[in-house]
mmCIF file of C-alpha atoms in Angstrom:
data_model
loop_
_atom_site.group_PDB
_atom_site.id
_atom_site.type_symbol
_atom_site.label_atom_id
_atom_site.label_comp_id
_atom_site.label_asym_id
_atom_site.label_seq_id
_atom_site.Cartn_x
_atom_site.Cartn_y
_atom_site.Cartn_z
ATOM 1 C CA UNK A 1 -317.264 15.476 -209.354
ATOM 2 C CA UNK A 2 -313.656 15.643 -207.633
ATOM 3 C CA UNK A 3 -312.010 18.616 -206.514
ATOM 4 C CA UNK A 4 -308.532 19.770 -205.170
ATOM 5 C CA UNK A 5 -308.725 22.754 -202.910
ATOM 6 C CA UNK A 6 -305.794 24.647 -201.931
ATOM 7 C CA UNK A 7 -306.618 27.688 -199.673
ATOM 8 C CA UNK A 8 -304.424 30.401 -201.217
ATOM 9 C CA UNK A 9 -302.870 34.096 -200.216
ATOM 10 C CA UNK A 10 -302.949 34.580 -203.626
ATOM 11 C CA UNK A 11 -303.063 32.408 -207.147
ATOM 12 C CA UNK A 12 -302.878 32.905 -211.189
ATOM 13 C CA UNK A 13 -303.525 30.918 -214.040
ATOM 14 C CA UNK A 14 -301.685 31.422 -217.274
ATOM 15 C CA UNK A 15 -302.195 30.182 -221.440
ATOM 16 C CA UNK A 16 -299.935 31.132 -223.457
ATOM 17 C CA UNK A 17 -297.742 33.275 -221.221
ATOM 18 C CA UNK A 18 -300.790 35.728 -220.480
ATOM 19 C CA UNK A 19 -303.011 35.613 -217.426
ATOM 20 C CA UNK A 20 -306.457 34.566 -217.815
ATOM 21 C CA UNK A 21 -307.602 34.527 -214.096
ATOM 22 C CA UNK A 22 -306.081 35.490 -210.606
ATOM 23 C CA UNK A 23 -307.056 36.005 -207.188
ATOM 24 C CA UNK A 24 -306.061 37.208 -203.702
ATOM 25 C CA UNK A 25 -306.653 35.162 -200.751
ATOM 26 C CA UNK A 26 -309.475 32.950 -201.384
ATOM 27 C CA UNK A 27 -309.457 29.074 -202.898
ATOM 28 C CA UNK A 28 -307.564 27.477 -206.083
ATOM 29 C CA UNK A 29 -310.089 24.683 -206.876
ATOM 30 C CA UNK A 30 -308.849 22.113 -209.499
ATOM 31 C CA UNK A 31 -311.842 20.657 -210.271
ATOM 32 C CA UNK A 32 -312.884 17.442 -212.764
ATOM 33 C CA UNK A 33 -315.948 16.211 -214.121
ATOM 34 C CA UNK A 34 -315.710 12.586 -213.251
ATOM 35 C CA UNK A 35 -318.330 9.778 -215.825
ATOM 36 C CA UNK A 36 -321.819 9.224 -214.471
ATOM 37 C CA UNK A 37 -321.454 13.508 -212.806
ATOM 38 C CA UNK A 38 -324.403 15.652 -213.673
ATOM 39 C CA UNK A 39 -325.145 19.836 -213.382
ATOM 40 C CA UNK A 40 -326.799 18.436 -209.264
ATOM 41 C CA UNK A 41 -323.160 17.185 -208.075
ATOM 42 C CA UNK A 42 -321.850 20.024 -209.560
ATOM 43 C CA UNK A 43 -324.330 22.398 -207.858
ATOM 44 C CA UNK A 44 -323.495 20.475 -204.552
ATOM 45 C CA UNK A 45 -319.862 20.166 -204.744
ATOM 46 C CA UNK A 46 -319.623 23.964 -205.518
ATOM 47 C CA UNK A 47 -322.286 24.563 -201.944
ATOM 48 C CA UNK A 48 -319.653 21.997 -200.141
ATOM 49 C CA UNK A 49 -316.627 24.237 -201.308
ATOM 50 C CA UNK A 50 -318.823 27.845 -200.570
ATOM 51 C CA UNK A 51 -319.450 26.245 -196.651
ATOM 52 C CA UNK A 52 -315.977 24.634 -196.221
ATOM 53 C CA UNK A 53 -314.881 25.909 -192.848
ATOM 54 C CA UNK A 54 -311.204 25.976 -193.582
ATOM 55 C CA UNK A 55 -310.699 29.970 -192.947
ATOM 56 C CA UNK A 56 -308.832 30.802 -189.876
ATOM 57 C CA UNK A 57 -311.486 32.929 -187.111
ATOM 58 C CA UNK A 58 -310.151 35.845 -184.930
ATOM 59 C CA UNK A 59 -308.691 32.949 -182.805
ATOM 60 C CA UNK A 60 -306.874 31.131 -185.375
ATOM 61 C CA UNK A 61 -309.254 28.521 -185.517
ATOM 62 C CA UNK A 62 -310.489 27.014 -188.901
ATOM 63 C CA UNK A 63 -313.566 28.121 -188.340
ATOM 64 C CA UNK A 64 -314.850 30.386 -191.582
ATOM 65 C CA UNK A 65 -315.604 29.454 -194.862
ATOM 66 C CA UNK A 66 -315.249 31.288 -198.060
ATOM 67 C CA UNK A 67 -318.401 32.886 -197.946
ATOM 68 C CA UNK A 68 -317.646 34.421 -194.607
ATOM 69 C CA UNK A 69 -314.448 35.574 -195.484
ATOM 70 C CA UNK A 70 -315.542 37.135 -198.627
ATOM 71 C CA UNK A 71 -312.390 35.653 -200.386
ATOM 72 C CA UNK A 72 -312.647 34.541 -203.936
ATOM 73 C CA UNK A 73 -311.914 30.641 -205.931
ATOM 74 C CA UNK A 74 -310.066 30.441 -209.044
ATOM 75 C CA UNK A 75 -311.612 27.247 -210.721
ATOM 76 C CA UNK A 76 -309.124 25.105 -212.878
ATOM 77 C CA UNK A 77 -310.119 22.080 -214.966
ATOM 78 C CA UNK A 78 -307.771 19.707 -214.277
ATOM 79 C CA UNK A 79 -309.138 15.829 -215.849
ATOM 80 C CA UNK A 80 -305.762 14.355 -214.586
ATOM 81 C CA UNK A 81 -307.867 14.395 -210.912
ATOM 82 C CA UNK A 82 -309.768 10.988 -212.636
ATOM 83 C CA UNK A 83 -306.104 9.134 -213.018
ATOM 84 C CA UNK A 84 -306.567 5.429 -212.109
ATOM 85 C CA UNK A 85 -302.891 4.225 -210.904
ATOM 86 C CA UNK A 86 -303.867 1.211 -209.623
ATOM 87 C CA UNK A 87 -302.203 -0.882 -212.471
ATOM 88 C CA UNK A 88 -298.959 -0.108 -214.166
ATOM 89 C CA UNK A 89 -296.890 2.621 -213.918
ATOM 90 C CA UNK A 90 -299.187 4.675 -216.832
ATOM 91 C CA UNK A 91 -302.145 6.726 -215.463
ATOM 92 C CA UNK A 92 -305.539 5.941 -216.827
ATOM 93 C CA UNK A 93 -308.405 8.522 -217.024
ATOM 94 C CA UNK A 94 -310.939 7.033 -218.680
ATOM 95 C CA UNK A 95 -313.276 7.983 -215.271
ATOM 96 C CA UNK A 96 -313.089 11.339 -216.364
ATOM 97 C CA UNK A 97 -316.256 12.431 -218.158
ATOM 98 C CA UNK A 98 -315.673 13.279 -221.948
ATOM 99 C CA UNK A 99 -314.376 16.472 -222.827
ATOM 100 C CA UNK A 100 -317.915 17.884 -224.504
ATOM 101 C CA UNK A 101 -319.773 16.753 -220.745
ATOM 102 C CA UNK A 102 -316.939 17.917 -218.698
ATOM 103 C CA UNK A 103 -316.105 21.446 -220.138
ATOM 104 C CA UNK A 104 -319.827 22.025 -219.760
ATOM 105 C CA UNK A 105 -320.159 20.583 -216.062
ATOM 106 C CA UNK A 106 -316.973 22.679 -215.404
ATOM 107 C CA UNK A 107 -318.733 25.713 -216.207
ATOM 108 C CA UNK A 108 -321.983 24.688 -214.295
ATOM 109 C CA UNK A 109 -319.643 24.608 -211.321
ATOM 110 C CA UNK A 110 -318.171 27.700 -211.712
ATOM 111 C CA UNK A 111 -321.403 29.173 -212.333
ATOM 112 C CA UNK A 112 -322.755 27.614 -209.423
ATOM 113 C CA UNK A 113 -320.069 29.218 -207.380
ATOM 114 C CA UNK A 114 -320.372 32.613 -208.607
ATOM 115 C CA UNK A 115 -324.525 32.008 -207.715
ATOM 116 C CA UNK A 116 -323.499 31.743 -204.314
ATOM 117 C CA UNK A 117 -322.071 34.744 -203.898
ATOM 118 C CA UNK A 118 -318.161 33.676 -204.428
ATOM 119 C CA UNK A 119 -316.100 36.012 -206.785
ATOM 120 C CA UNK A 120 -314.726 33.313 -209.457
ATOM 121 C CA UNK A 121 -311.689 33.456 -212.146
ATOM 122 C CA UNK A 122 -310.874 30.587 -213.888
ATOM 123 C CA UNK A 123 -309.029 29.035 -216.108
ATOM 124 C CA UNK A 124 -309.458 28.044 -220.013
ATOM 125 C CA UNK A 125 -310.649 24.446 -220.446
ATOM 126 C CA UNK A 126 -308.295 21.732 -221.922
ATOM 127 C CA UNK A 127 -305.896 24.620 -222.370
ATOM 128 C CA UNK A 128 -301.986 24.089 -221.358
ATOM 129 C CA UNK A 129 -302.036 25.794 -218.159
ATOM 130 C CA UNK A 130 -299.517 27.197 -216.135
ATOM 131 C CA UNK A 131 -300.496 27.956 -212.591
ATOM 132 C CA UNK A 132 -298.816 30.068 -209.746
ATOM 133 C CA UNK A 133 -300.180 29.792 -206.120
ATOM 134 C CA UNK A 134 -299.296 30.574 -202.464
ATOM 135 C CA UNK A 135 -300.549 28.169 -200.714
ATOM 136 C CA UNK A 136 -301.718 29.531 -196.873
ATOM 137 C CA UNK A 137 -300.933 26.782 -194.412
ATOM 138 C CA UNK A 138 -300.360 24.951 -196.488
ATOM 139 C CA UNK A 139 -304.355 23.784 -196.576
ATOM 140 C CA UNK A 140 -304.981 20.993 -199.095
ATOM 141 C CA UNK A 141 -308.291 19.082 -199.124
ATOM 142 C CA UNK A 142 -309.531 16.258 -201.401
ATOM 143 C CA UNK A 143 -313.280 16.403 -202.339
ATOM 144 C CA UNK A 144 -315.726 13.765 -204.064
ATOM 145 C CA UNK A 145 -319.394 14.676 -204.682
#
């Protein structure tokens, strides 16, 4: 699985004009199930994100992870994460798992997630999304499990 992290003051997901998840500080994860994935890289991907020491400490170090800050993750499905650019000037995404296989490993993740004690939104899979963030940093990290 591959994953976007942005560490966030605040961020909201939108279909259709009407919120369908938001947070306060915590993680927007766009996330995407990637061919070959199963529910155990989605398990470990979401522990990976839950440890992810990218929280500033009393001393402004990034030193605390999610779970010690108590902050939450909006989880987006984003497939356009599996775009293969290395020919052309079209994207390809024909890594990206197929829809049935990813919506369901997309859930498994944010499931997994929520197991560990992380307070979870998300959005609505293959939906048109519109997505509002403040990104704190700016902190942007690029995961592969």
């Amino acid at each position: 699985m591959r994953a976007l992290i942005q560490r966030v003051s605040e961020a909201e997901v939108q279909v259709d004009g009407a919120a369908v998840g938001s947070i306060g500080p915590g993680l927007l994860v766009l996330v995407c199930a990637m061919q070959g994935d199963d529910e155990a890289r989605a398990e470990a991907l979401a522990g990976r994100i839950a440890r992810l020491r990218i929280f500033r400490d009393a001393g402004g170090k990034m030193n605390l992870s999610l779970r010690d800050t108590g902050g939450a993750a909006l989880v987006v499905s984003q497939f356009t994460l599996a775009a293969d650019t290395s020919r052309g000037n079209r994207p390809g995404f024909s890594s990206a798992a197929p829809p049935e296989q990813g919506k369901a490993l997309y859930e498994h993740f944010a499931q997994s997630l929520h197991a560990l004690g992380i307070e979870v939104a998300t959005g609505e899979f293959a939906a048109d999304m519109k997505v509002r963030l403040v990104n704190d940093g700016p902190v942007t990290i690029w995961l592969d499990q």
